């Protein structure tokens, strides 16, 4: 099953036989005080640097989140999506917990976006899926409802409910990307094994594509980039097809790209070798 | 199933629920002209540095190979095994294609060694397994006979034959560690997926432990350490329980240790966090 996303001029396809889809996550004020203050003042100039860094790091898509409780998120999302499209032709993920902000972002976007996200809660499904359908977008479905199941089969059932509800709104399964829920392994030793088992069940029983917030896994731990890289390689080998991650870290992006090569999704290593040559050339320049 | 190896004073256990067993591979003259010349002159003083580096890098066991066509390998193996036991208490892998050298190494070793290796060829099985049995050692079985099967089920059948032949000589399955054959992904795009499928079959159908020469995968490619680290993390998540690898590379060893933590074999990350703190302390000293 293939999920096709588009900007005005570029198409990205997420799928099991494809290279892993790296969704740059940096356009997000979480934990960034200076950026939060700028957004509260209606200033989105920081996006220029953020977009450039994610693109340089090798992102395939960009997640756009301008959520701040003290800012006008709807106006900001409209402005941010407009500006990011001037800066890059990568397809976008429109990311907000505010339904009107999702709507504003989708209205400002020219192409087929990925909406981040809906959960299995009835109220969220009924509020968000009609917007996704109206804009011809795809959507990320988190495998939780009002609680986070710690049993892979229960996460699968939430995912199944989301795929089914999407179908009721005319959104086909290939336009639903399920997040099996990556959680901190420092807080729960089974976090990754639960994730892998959930991803396997989703792949085998629903056949849809998957994504996650990759850096959640290493929350609070030393050596985060190395843990994230290892997590991505492992998860890709168990069928994860994309992740929202910070493309500024070469170690982390390399984890995904190494997995592409090793798993036969970068035949003869064309992309791996070209990327390595470009780094060598840059180092010598 | 657990494979227990021992030196005079230390025990290492290879098993599916255990931390990945890192077998340091540096004590080997392949590709090292200066070391080859020393061995030809009967000089094994290089071992002091090689052992120290592998131990410092975090090896759990050490592979000892002193094979050189122009040297007296039997005498060298006897001397090397004796010397390495003075330098470290890590259990050893006695590695040679010369049966008399294996025998000399085992005779000089005090503990339970791992013999590297036997194949599925009748002549090799009949020559090597009696020696392994007589010394109460364990043995690595390569999943090939006179040819290298490119079908996972055929590799499984070779592995099954080795486990069965070992049993005929009184060597229990837990003392046979199968190598599913890691091959260069630059030469065969399916190399790793074949490996993973073979490892899965061996685990499910034979239940024995597995190992491989991890660096084979990246042969001839740029970014080898990163590819090797990704390969180890992926392979560990599919059940590989040990690998022969260069423990001098922090990137590669970290790939295996990150996998331990992520897969729940380093609960609460005790080893990962301690290792990171030690590195920070060393960097500040």
Coordinates of C-alpha atoms in Angstrom, one line a residue:
Chain A
X1 CA 0.0 0.0 0.0
X2 CA 1.4 3.4 -1.0
X3 CA 0.6 6.8 0.5
X4 CA 1.2 9.5 -2.0
X5 CA 1.8 13.1 -0.7
X6 CA 2.4 16.1 -2.9
X7 CA 3.5 19.7 -2.9
X8 CA 2.9 21.9 -6.0
X9 CA 5.8 20.3 -7.8
X10 CA 7.0 17.3 -5.9
X11 CA 5.6 13.9 -5.0
X12 CA 6.7 11.7 -2.1
X13 CA 5.5 8.1 -1.7
X14 CA 5.5 6.3 1.6
X15 CA 5.5 2.5 1.2
X16 CA 7.0 -0.8 2.4
X17 CA 9.3 -1.3 -0.5
X18 CA 10.4 2.4 -0.6
X19 CA 13.1 4.3 1.1
X20 CA 12.2 5.4 4.6
X21 CA 10.3 8.7 4.6
X22 CA 12.1 11.2 6.9
X23 CA 9.6 13.9 8.1
X24 CA 11.6 16.8 9.5
X25 CA 10.1 17.8 12.9
X26 CA 12.0 21.0 13.7
X27 CA 9.3 23.5 12.8
X28 CA 7.8 23.2 16.2
X29 CA 8.0 25.6 19.2
X30 CA 8.0 22.9 21.9
X31 CA 10.9 23.5 24.2
X32 CA 12.1 26.6 22.2
X33 CA 11.4 29.8 24.2
X34 CA 12.8 32.3 21.7
X35 CA 10.6 30.7 18.9
X36 CA 7.6 30.8 21.2
X37 CA 8.1 34.5 21.9
X38 CA 8.4 35.2 18.2
X39 CA 5.2 33.3 17.4
X40 CA 3.4 35.2 20.1
X41 CA 4.5 38.4 18.4
X42 CA 3.3 37.0 15.0
X43 CA 6.8 36.6 13.7
X44 CA 7.5 33.5 11.6
X45 CA 10.9 34.6 10.3
X46 CA 12.6 31.7 12.2
X47 CA 11.0 29.3 9.7
X48 CA 13.6 30.3 7.1
X49 CA 16.5 28.8 9.1
X50 CA 14.4 25.9 10.3
X51 CA 13.4 24.9 6.8
X52 CA 16.9 25.3 5.4
X53 CA 18.4 23.0 8.1
X54 CA 15.8 20.3 7.7
X55 CA 16.2 20.3 3.9
X56 CA 20.0 20.3 4.2
X57 CA 19.8 17.3 6.6
X58 CA 17.9 15.3 4.0
X59 CA 14.2 15.5 5.1
X60 CA 11.7 14.1 2.6
X61 CA 8.8 16.0 4.1
X62 CA 8.4 18.7 6.7
X63 CA 6.1 18.8 9.7
X64 CA 4.7 22.3 10.4
X65 CA 3.5 23.0 14.0
X66 CA 3.2 26.5 15.3
X67 CA 1.1 25.7 18.3
X68 CA 1.4 28.1 21.3
X69 CA -1.3 28.7 23.8
X70 CA -0.5 32.5 23.8
X71 CA -0.4 32.9 20.0
X72 CA -3.1 33.1 17.3
X73 CA -2.4 29.6 16.0
X74 CA -4.9 29.8 13.2
X75 CA -3.4 32.9 11.6
X76 CA 0.1 31.6 12.3
X77 CA -0.6 28.2 10.6
X78 CA -2.0 30.0 7.5
X79 CA 1.1 32.2 7.3
X80 CA 3.5 29.4 8.1
X81 CA 2.2 27.0 5.5
X82 CA 2.3 29.8 2.9
X83 CA 5.9 30.8 3.9
X84 CA 7.2 27.2 4.0
X85 CA 5.9 26.6 0.5
X86 CA 8.0 29.6 -0.7
X87 CA 11.0 28.1 1.0
X88 CA 10.8 24.4 -0.2
X89 CA 9.0 22.1 -2.5
X90 CA 8.9 19.3 0.0
X91 CA 5.4 18.1 0.8
X92 CA 4.1 19.1 4.2
X93 CA 2.6 17.6 7.3
X94 CA 0.0 20.0 8.8
X95 CA 0.4 19.5 12.6
X96 CA -2.0 20.9 15.2
X97 CA -4.3 19.9 18.0
X98 CA -6.5 22.8 17.1
X99 CA -9.0 21.8 14.4
X100 CA -9.4 25.3 13.0
X101 CA -5.6 25.5 12.6
X102 CA -5.6 22.2 10.7
X103 CA -8.3 23.6 8.4
X104 CA -6.4 26.9 7.9
X105 CA -3.2 25.0 7.1
X106 CA -4.9 22.8 4.6
X107 CA -6.6 25.8 3.0
X108 CA -3.3 27.5 2.5
X109 CA -1.6 24.3 1.2
X110 CA -1.3 23.6 -2.5
X111 CA -1.0 19.9 -2.9
X112 CA -1.9 16.7 -0.9
X113 CA -0.9 17.2 2.7
X114 CA -0.6 14.7 5.6
X115 CA -2.6 15.8 8.6
X116 CA -1.1 15.2 12.1
X117 CA -3.2 13.8 13.7
X118 CA -6.4 12.1 14.7
X119 CA -6.8 9.6 17.6
X120 CA -9.4 6.8 18.0
X121 CA -11.7 9.0 20.1
X122 CA -15.1 9.4 18.4
X123 CA -15.2 13.2 18.8
X124 CA -11.8 13.7 17.2
X125 CA -12.6 11.3 14.4
X126 CA -15.9 13.1 13.6
X127 CA -14.3 16.5 13.8
X128 CA -11.1 15.9 11.8
X129 CA -11.9 13.2 9.2
X130 CA -14.4 15.4 7.3
X131 CA -11.7 18.1 7.0
X132 CA -9.1 15.6 5.8
X133 CA -11.6 14.3 3.2
X134 CA -12.7 17.7 2.0
X135 CA -9.1 18.7 1.3
X136 CA -8.2 15.4 -0.3
X137 CA -5.4 15.0 2.3
X138 CA -4.0 11.9 4.1
X139 CA -4.0 11.6 7.9
X140 CA -1.9 10.2 10.7
X141 CA -3.9 8.1 13.1
X142 CA -2.5 7.6 16.6
X143 CA -3.2 4.2 18.0
X144 CA -4.7 5.5 21.2
X145 CA -8.1 6.8 22.3
X146 CA -8.7 8.5 25.7
X147 CA -6.0 6.2 27.1
X148 CA -2.8 4.6 25.7
X149 CA -3.2 0.9 25.5
X150 CA -0.1 -1.1 26.6
X151 CA -1.2 -4.2 24.7
X152 CA -0.3 -4.4 21.0
X153 CA -3.6 -6.0 20.1
X154 CA -5.5 -3.1 21.8
X155 CA -3.5 -0.6 19.8
X156 CA -4.3 -2.5 16.7
X157 CA -8.0 -2.3 17.4
X158 CA -7.8 1.5 17.8
X159 CA -5.9 1.6 14.5
X160 CA -8.5 -0.6 12.9
X161 CA -11.3 1.8 14.1
X162 CA -9.5 4.8 12.7
X163 CA -9.0 3.1 9.3
X164 CA -12.7 2.1 9.3
X165 CA -13.9 5.6 10.3
X166 CA -11.7 7.1 7.6
X167 CA -13.3 4.8 5.1
X168 CA -16.7 6.0 6.2
X169 CA -15.6 9.5 5.2
X170 CA -14.3 8.4 1.9
X171 CA -10.6 8.3 2.9
X172 CA -9.0 5.1 1.6
X173 CA -6.7 3.0 3.8
X174 CA -3.6 4.1 1.8
X175 CA -4.3 7.7 3.0
X176 CA -4.2 6.6 6.7
X177 CA -0.8 6.4 8.3
X178 CA -0.9 4.8 11.7
X179 CA 1.4 5.8 14.6
X180 CA 1.9 2.7 16.7
X181 CA 3.1 5.1 19.5
X182 CA 6.8 5.3 20.3
X183 CA 7.3 5.9 24.0
X184 CA 10.3 6.4 26.3
X185 CA 12.3 3.3 26.9
X186 CA 13.8 4.9 29.9
X187 CA 10.4 4.9 31.5
X188 CA 9.1 1.6 30.2
X189 CA 11.6 -1.2 29.3
X190 CA 9.0 -2.8 27.0
X191 CA 8.3 0.4 25.1
X192 CA 10.2 -0.6 21.9
X193 CA 9.2 -4.2 21.8
X194 CA 5.5 -3.2 22.2
X195 CA 6.0 -0.7 19.4
X196 CA 7.6 -3.3 17.1
X197 CA 4.9 -5.9 17.8
X198 CA 2.2 -3.2 17.2
X199 CA 3.8 -2.2 14.0
X200 CA 3.9 -5.8 12.8
X201 CA 0.2 -6.4 13.6
X202 CA -0.7 -3.2 11.8
X203 CA 1.3 -4.2 8.8
X204 CA 0.0 -7.7 8.7
X205 CA -3.7 -7.1 9.6
X206 CA -4.3 -3.6 8.1
X207 CA -1.5 -3.3 5.6
X208 CA -1.4 0.5 6.0
X209 CA 1.8 2.6 6.4
X210 CA 3.2 3.7 9.7
X211 CA 5.0 6.6 11.3
X212 CA 6.0 7.8 14.8
X213 CA 7.7 10.5 16.7
X214 CA 11.1 8.8 16.7
X215 CA 12.8 10.9 19.4
X216 CA 10.2 10.0 22.0
X217 CA 12.0 6.6 22.5
X218 CA 15.2 8.2 23.9
X219 CA 13.5 10.9 26.1
X220 CA 15.5 11.8 29.1
X221 CA 18.5 9.5 28.2
X222 CA 22.1 10.2 27.3
X223 CA 23.3 9.3 23.8
X224 CA 19.9 10.2 22.4
X225 CA 21.0 10.5 18.7
X226 CA 22.6 7.0 18.8
X227 CA 19.5 5.5 20.5
X228 CA 17.3 7.2 17.9
X229 CA 19.4 5.9 15.0
X230 CA 19.3 2.4 16.4
X231 CA 15.6 2.7 17.0
X232 CA 14.9 3.8 13.4
X233 CA 17.1 1.1 11.9
X234 CA 15.3 -1.6 14.0
X235 CA 11.9 -0.2 13.4
X236 CA 12.4 0.1 9.6
X237 CA 13.4 -3.5 9.6
X238 CA 10.2 -4.4 11.3
X239 CA 8.1 -2.5 8.7
X240 CA 8.0 1.2 9.9
X241 CA 7.7 3.2 6.8
X242 CA 8.3 6.8 8.0
X243 CA 9.1 8.9 11.1
X244 CA 8.8 12.4 12.4
X245 CA 12.4 13.2 13.4
X246 CA 14.9 15.9 13.6
X247 CA 16.7 15.8 10.3
X248 CA 19.5 18.1 11.6
X249 CA 21.2 15.1 13.2
X250 CA 23.4 13.3 10.7
X251 CA 23.6 10.3 13.1
X252 CA 19.8 9.9 13.2
X253 CA 19.2 10.4 9.5
X254 CA 22.1 8.0 8.7
X255 CA 20.3 5.4 10.9
X256 CA 17.4 5.5 8.5
X257 CA 19.4 5.6 5.4
X258 CA 21.7 2.8 6.4
X259 CA 18.6 0.7 7.0
X260 CA 17.3 1.6 3.5
X261 CA 20.5 0.2 2.0
X262 CA 20.7 -2.9 4.3
X263 CA 17.0 -3.8 3.7
X264 CA 17.2 -3.5 -0.1
X265 CA 15.3 -0.2 -0.4
X266 CA 18.4 1.7 -1.8
X267 CA 19.6 -0.8 -4.4
X268 CA 23.3 -1.0 -4.9
X269 CA 23.5 1.8 -2.3
X270 CA 23.2 4.5 -4.9
X271 CA 21.8 7.1 -2.4
X272 CA 24.1 6.0 0.4
X273 CA 27.2 6.2 -1.7
X274 CA 26.2 9.6 -3.3
X275 CA 25.4 11.0 0.1
X276 CA 28.8 9.9 1.4
X277 CA 30.6 11.4 -1.5
X278 CA 28.8 14.7 -1.0
X279 CA 29.9 14.7 2.6
X280 CA 33.5 14.0 1.7
X281 CA 33.4 16.7 -0.9
X282 CA 31.9 19.2 1.6
X283 CA 34.6 18.2 4.2
X284 CA 37.4 18.9 1.7
X285 CA 35.9 22.2 0.5
Chain B
X1 CA 18.8 -21.8 24.8
X2 CA 22.0 -20.5 26.4
X3 CA 25.6 -21.0 25.3
X4 CA 28.0 -20.7 28.3
X5 CA 31.6 -19.9 27.6
X6 CA 34.3 -19.6 30.2
X7 CA 37.8 -18.5 30.9
X8 CA 39.6 -19.5 34.1
X9 CA 37.7 -16.9 36.1
X10 CA 34.9 -15.4 33.9
X11 CA 31.7 -16.7 32.4
X12 CA 29.9 -15.3 29.4
X13 CA 26.5 -16.5 28.4
X14 CA 25.1 -16.0 24.9
X15 CA 21.3 -16.1 24.8
X16 CA 18.2 -14.5 23.3
X17 CA 17.2 -12.6 26.5
X18 CA 20.8 -11.5 27.2
X19 CA 22.8 -8.6 26.2
X20 CA 24.4 -9.0 22.7
X21 CA 27.7 -10.8 22.9
X22 CA 30.5 -8.7 21.2
X23 CA 33.3 -10.9 20.1
X24 CA 36.4 -8.7 19.3
X25 CA 37.9 -9.7 16.0
X26 CA 41.1 -7.7 15.9
X27 CA 43.5 -10.5 16.7
X28 CA 43.7 -11.5 13.1
X29 CA 46.5 -10.9 10.6
X30 CA 44.1 -10.5 7.6
X31 CA 45.0 -7.3 5.8
X32 CA 47.7 -6.4 8.3
X33 CA 51.1 -6.7 6.7
X34 CA 53.2 -5.7 9.7
X35 CA 51.4 -8.2 11.9
X36 CA 51.9 -10.9 9.2
X37 CA 55.6 -10.2 9.1
X38 CA 55.8 -10.4 12.9
X39 CA 53.9 -13.7 13.0
X40 CA 56.2 -15.1 10.3
X41 CA 59.1 -14.3 12.6
X42 CA 57.3 -15.9 15.5
X43 CA 56.7 -12.6 17.3
X44 CA 53.4 -12.2 19.0
X45 CA 54.1 -9.0 20.9
X46 CA 51.4 -7.2 18.9
X47 CA 48.8 -9.1 20.8
X48 CA 49.4 -6.9 23.9
X49 CA 48.0 -3.8 22.1
X50 CA 45.3 -5.7 20.2
X51 CA 43.9 -7.2 23.3
X52 CA 44.0 -4.0 25.2
X53 CA 42.1 -2.1 22.5
X54 CA 39.4 -4.7 22.2
X55 CA 38.9 -4.9 26.0
X56 CA 38.8 -1.1 26.2
X57 CA 36.2 -1.0 23.4
X58 CA 33.9 -3.3 25.4
X59 CA 34.4 -6.8 23.9
X60 CA 32.7 -9.6 25.8
X61 CA 34.9 -12.3 24.2
X62 CA 38.0 -12.2 21.9
X63 CA 38.5 -14.1 18.7
X64 CA 42.1 -15.4 18.3
X65 CA 43.3 -16.0 14.7
X66 CA 47.0 -16.2 13.9
X67 CA 46.7 -17.8 10.5
X68 CA 49.4 -17.0 8.0
X69 CA 50.5 -19.3 5.2
X70 CA 54.2 -18.5 5.8
X71 CA 54.1 -19.0 9.5
X72 CA 54.0 -22.0 11.9
X73 CA 50.3 -21.5 12.8
X74 CA 50.2 -24.4 15.3
X75 CA 53.0 -23.1 17.4
X76 CA 51.7 -19.5 17.1
X77 CA 48.2 -20.5 18.2
X78 CA 49.6 -22.3 21.2
X79 CA 51.7 -19.2 22.1
X80 CA 48.9 -16.7 21.3
X81 CA 46.2 -18.5 23.4
X82 CA 48.7 -18.7 26.3
X83 CA 49.6 -15.0 26.0
X84 CA 46.1 -13.7 25.6
X85 CA 45.0 -15.5 28.8
X86 CA 47.8 -13.6 30.6
X87 CA 46.4 -10.3 29.2
X88 CA 42.7 -10.7 29.8
X89 CA 40.1 -12.9 31.5
X90 CA 37.6 -12.7 28.6
X91 CA 36.7 -16.1 27.2
X92 CA 38.2 -16.9 23.8
X93 CA 37.2 -18.0 20.4
X94 CA 39.8 -20.2 18.9
X95 CA 39.8 -19.4 15.2
X96 CA 41.6 -21.3 12.5
X97 CA 41.0 -23.2 9.3
X98 CA 43.9 -25.6 10.3
X99 CA 42.6 -28.4 12.4
X100 CA 45.9 -28.9 14.2
X101 CA 45.9 -25.2 15.1
X102 CA 42.4 -25.5 16.6
X103 CA 43.6 -28.5 18.6
X104 CA 46.7 -26.6 19.8
X105 CA 44.6 -23.6 20.8
X106 CA 42.2 -25.7 22.7
X107 CA 44.9 -27.6 24.5
X108 CA 46.5 -24.3 25.7
X109 CA 43.2 -22.8 26.8
X110 CA 41.9 -23.1 30.3
X111 CA 38.1 -22.9 30.2
X112 CA 35.4 -23.5 27.8
X113 CA 36.2 -22.0 24.4
X114 CA 34.2 -21.4 21.3
X115 CA 35.7 -22.9 18.2
X116 CA 35.6 -20.9 14.9
X117 CA 34.4 -22.8 12.9
X118 CA 33.0 -25.9 11.2
X119 CA 30.9 -26.0 8.0
X120 CA 28.3 -28.5 6.8
X121 CA 30.8 -30.5 4.8
X122 CA 31.1 -34.1 6.0
X123 CA 34.9 -34.0 6.0
X124 CA 35.0 -30.9 8.2
X125 CA 32.3 -32.1 10.5
X126 CA 34.1 -35.4 11.0
X127 CA 37.5 -33.7 11.6
X128 CA 36.5 -30.9 13.9
X129 CA 33.5 -32.0 16.0
X130 CA 35.5 -34.8 17.8
X131 CA 38.1 -32.2 18.8
X132 CA 35.4 -29.8 20.1
X133 CA 33.8 -32.6 22.0
X134 CA 37.0 -33.9 23.5
X135 CA 37.8 -30.4 24.9
X136 CA 34.3 -29.7 26.1
X137 CA 34.1 -26.6 23.9
X138 CA 31.3 -25.0 21.9
X139 CA 31.5 -24.5 18.1
X140 CA 30.4 -22.0 15.5
X141 CA 28.7 -23.7 12.5
X142 CA 28.7 -21.8 9.2
X143 CA 25.5 -22.3 7.3
X144 CA 27.2 -23.4 4.1
X145 CA 28.8 -26.6 2.8
X146 CA 30.9 -26.7 -0.4
X147 CA 28.7 -23.9 -1.7
X148 CA 26.9 -20.9 -0.2
X149 CA 23.2 -21.3 -0.5
X150 CA 21.3 -18.2 -1.5
X151 CA 18.0 -19.6 -0.1
X152 CA 17.3 -19.2 3.6
X153 CA 15.7 -22.6 3.8
X154 CA 18.8 -24.2 2.3
X155 CA 21.0 -22.5 4.8
X156 CA 18.7 -23.7 7.6
X157 CA 19.1 -27.3 6.3
X158 CA 22.9 -27.0 6.5
X159 CA 22.5 -25.6 10.0
X160 CA 20.3 -28.4 11.0
X161 CA 22.8 -30.9 9.6
X162 CA 25.6 -29.3 11.8
X163 CA 23.4 -29.4 14.9
X164 CA 22.6 -33.0 14.3
X165 CA 26.2 -34.0 13.6
X166 CA 27.3 -32.2 16.8
X167 CA 24.7 -34.2 18.7
X168 CA 26.1 -37.4 17.3
X169 CA 29.4 -36.4 18.9
X170 CA 27.9 -35.5 22.2
X171 CA 27.8 -31.8 21.7
X172 CA 24.4 -30.4 22.8
X173 CA 22.5 -27.8 20.6
X174 CA 23.3 -25.1 23.1
X175 CA 26.9 -25.5 22.3
X176 CA 26.4 -24.9 18.6
X177 CA 26.3 -21.3 17.5
X178 CA 25.2 -21.0 13.9
X179 CA 26.4 -18.3 11.5
X180 CA 23.6 -17.5 9.0
X181 CA 26.3 -15.9 6.8
X182 CA 26.6 -12.1 6.6
X183 CA 27.6 -11.1 3.1
X184 CA 28.4 -7.8 1.3
X185 CA 25.2 -5.8 0.6
X186 CA 27.2 -3.9 -2.0
X187 CA 27.6 -7.1 -4.0
X188 CA 24.1 -8.6 -3.4
X189 CA 21.2 -6.3 -2.5
X190 CA 19.4 -9.2 -0.8
X191 CA 22.3 -10.1 1.4
X192 CA 20.8 -8.7 4.7
X193 CA 17.2 -9.7 4.1
X194 CA 18.4 -13.2 3.3
X195 CA 20.5 -13.1 6.5
X196 CA 17.5 -11.9 8.7
X197 CA 15.2 -14.6 7.2
X198 CA 17.9 -17.3 7.8
X199 CA 18.4 -16.1 11.4
X200 CA 14.6 -16.2 12.0
X201 CA 14.3 -19.7 10.6
X202 CA 17.3 -20.9 12.7
X203 CA 15.8 -19.4 15.9
X204 CA 12.3 -20.7 15.3
X205 CA 13.2 -24.2 14.0
X206 CA 16.5 -25.0 15.8
X207 CA 16.4 -22.6 18.7
X208 CA 20.2 -22.3 18.8
X209 CA 22.2 -19.1 19.2
X210 CA 23.7 -17.2 16.2
X211 CA 26.7 -15.2 15.3
X212 CA 28.3 -13.7 12.2
X213 CA 31.2 -11.7 10.9
X214 CA 29.4 -8.3 11.1
X215 CA 31.7 -6.3 9.0
X216 CA 31.3 -8.5 6.0
X217 CA 28.0 -6.7 5.3
X218 CA 29.7 -3.3 4.6
X219 CA 32.7 -4.7 2.6
X220 CA 33.9 -2.2 0.0
X221 CA 31.4 0.6 1.0
X222 CA 31.8 4.1 2.4
X223 CA 30.5 4.7 5.9
X224 CA 31.2 1.2 7.0
X225 CA 31.0 1.8 10.7
X226 CA 27.5 3.3 10.4
X227 CA 26.4 0.5 8.2
X228 CA 27.8 -2.1 10.6
X229 CA 26.1 -0.4 13.5
X230 CA 22.8 -0.4 11.7
X231 CA 23.2 -4.0 10.7
X232 CA 23.9 -5.1 14.3
X233 CA 20.9 -3.2 15.7
X234 CA 18.6 -4.7 13.0
X235 CA 20.1 -8.2 13.3
X236 CA 19.8 -8.2 17.1
X237 CA 16.2 -7.2 16.8
X238 CA 15.6 -10.2 14.6
X239 CA 17.3 -12.5 17.1
X240 CA 21.0 -12.5 16.3
X241 CA 22.7 -13.1 19.7
X242 CA 26.4 -12.4 19.0
X243 CA 28.8 -11.1 16.4
X244 CA 32.5 -11.2 15.6
X245 CA 33.3 -7.5 15.1
X246 CA 35.9 -4.9 15.7
X247 CA 35.3 -3.6 19.2
X248 CA 37.6 -0.6 18.6
X249 CA 34.8 1.2 16.8
X250 CA 32.6 3.0 19.3
X251 CA 30.0 3.6 16.6
X252 CA 29.7 -0.2 15.9
X253 CA 29.7 -1.3 19.6
X254 CA 27.2 1.4 20.4
X255 CA 24.9 0.0 17.7
X256 CA 24.8 -3.3 19.6
X257 CA 24.5 -1.7 23.0
X258 CA 21.7 0.7 21.8
X259 CA 19.9 -2.4 20.6
X260 CA 20.3 -4.1 23.9
X261 CA 18.7 -1.2 25.7
X262 CA 15.9 -0.7 23.1
X263 CA 15.0 -4.4 23.0
X264 CA 14.8 -4.8 26.8
X265 CA 18.1 -6.6 27.3
X266 CA 19.6 -3.8 29.4
X267 CA 16.8 -3.0 31.7
X268 CA 16.4 0.7 32.7
X269 CA 19.5 1.2 30.5
X270 CA 21.9 0.6 33.4
X271 CA 24.8 -0.4 31.2
X272 CA 24.0 2.2 28.5
X273 CA 23.9 5.0 31.0
X274 CA 27.0 3.9 32.9
X275 CA 28.9 3.6 29.7
X276 CA 27.8 7.1 28.7
X277 CA 28.9 8.5 32.1
X278 CA 32.3 6.8 31.8
X279 CA 32.8 8.4 28.3
X280 CA 31.8 11.8 29.6
X281 CA 34.2 11.5 32.6
X282 CA 37.0 10.4 30.2
X283 CA 36.3 13.3 27.9
X284 CA 36.5 15.8 30.8
X285 CA 39.7 14.2 32.3

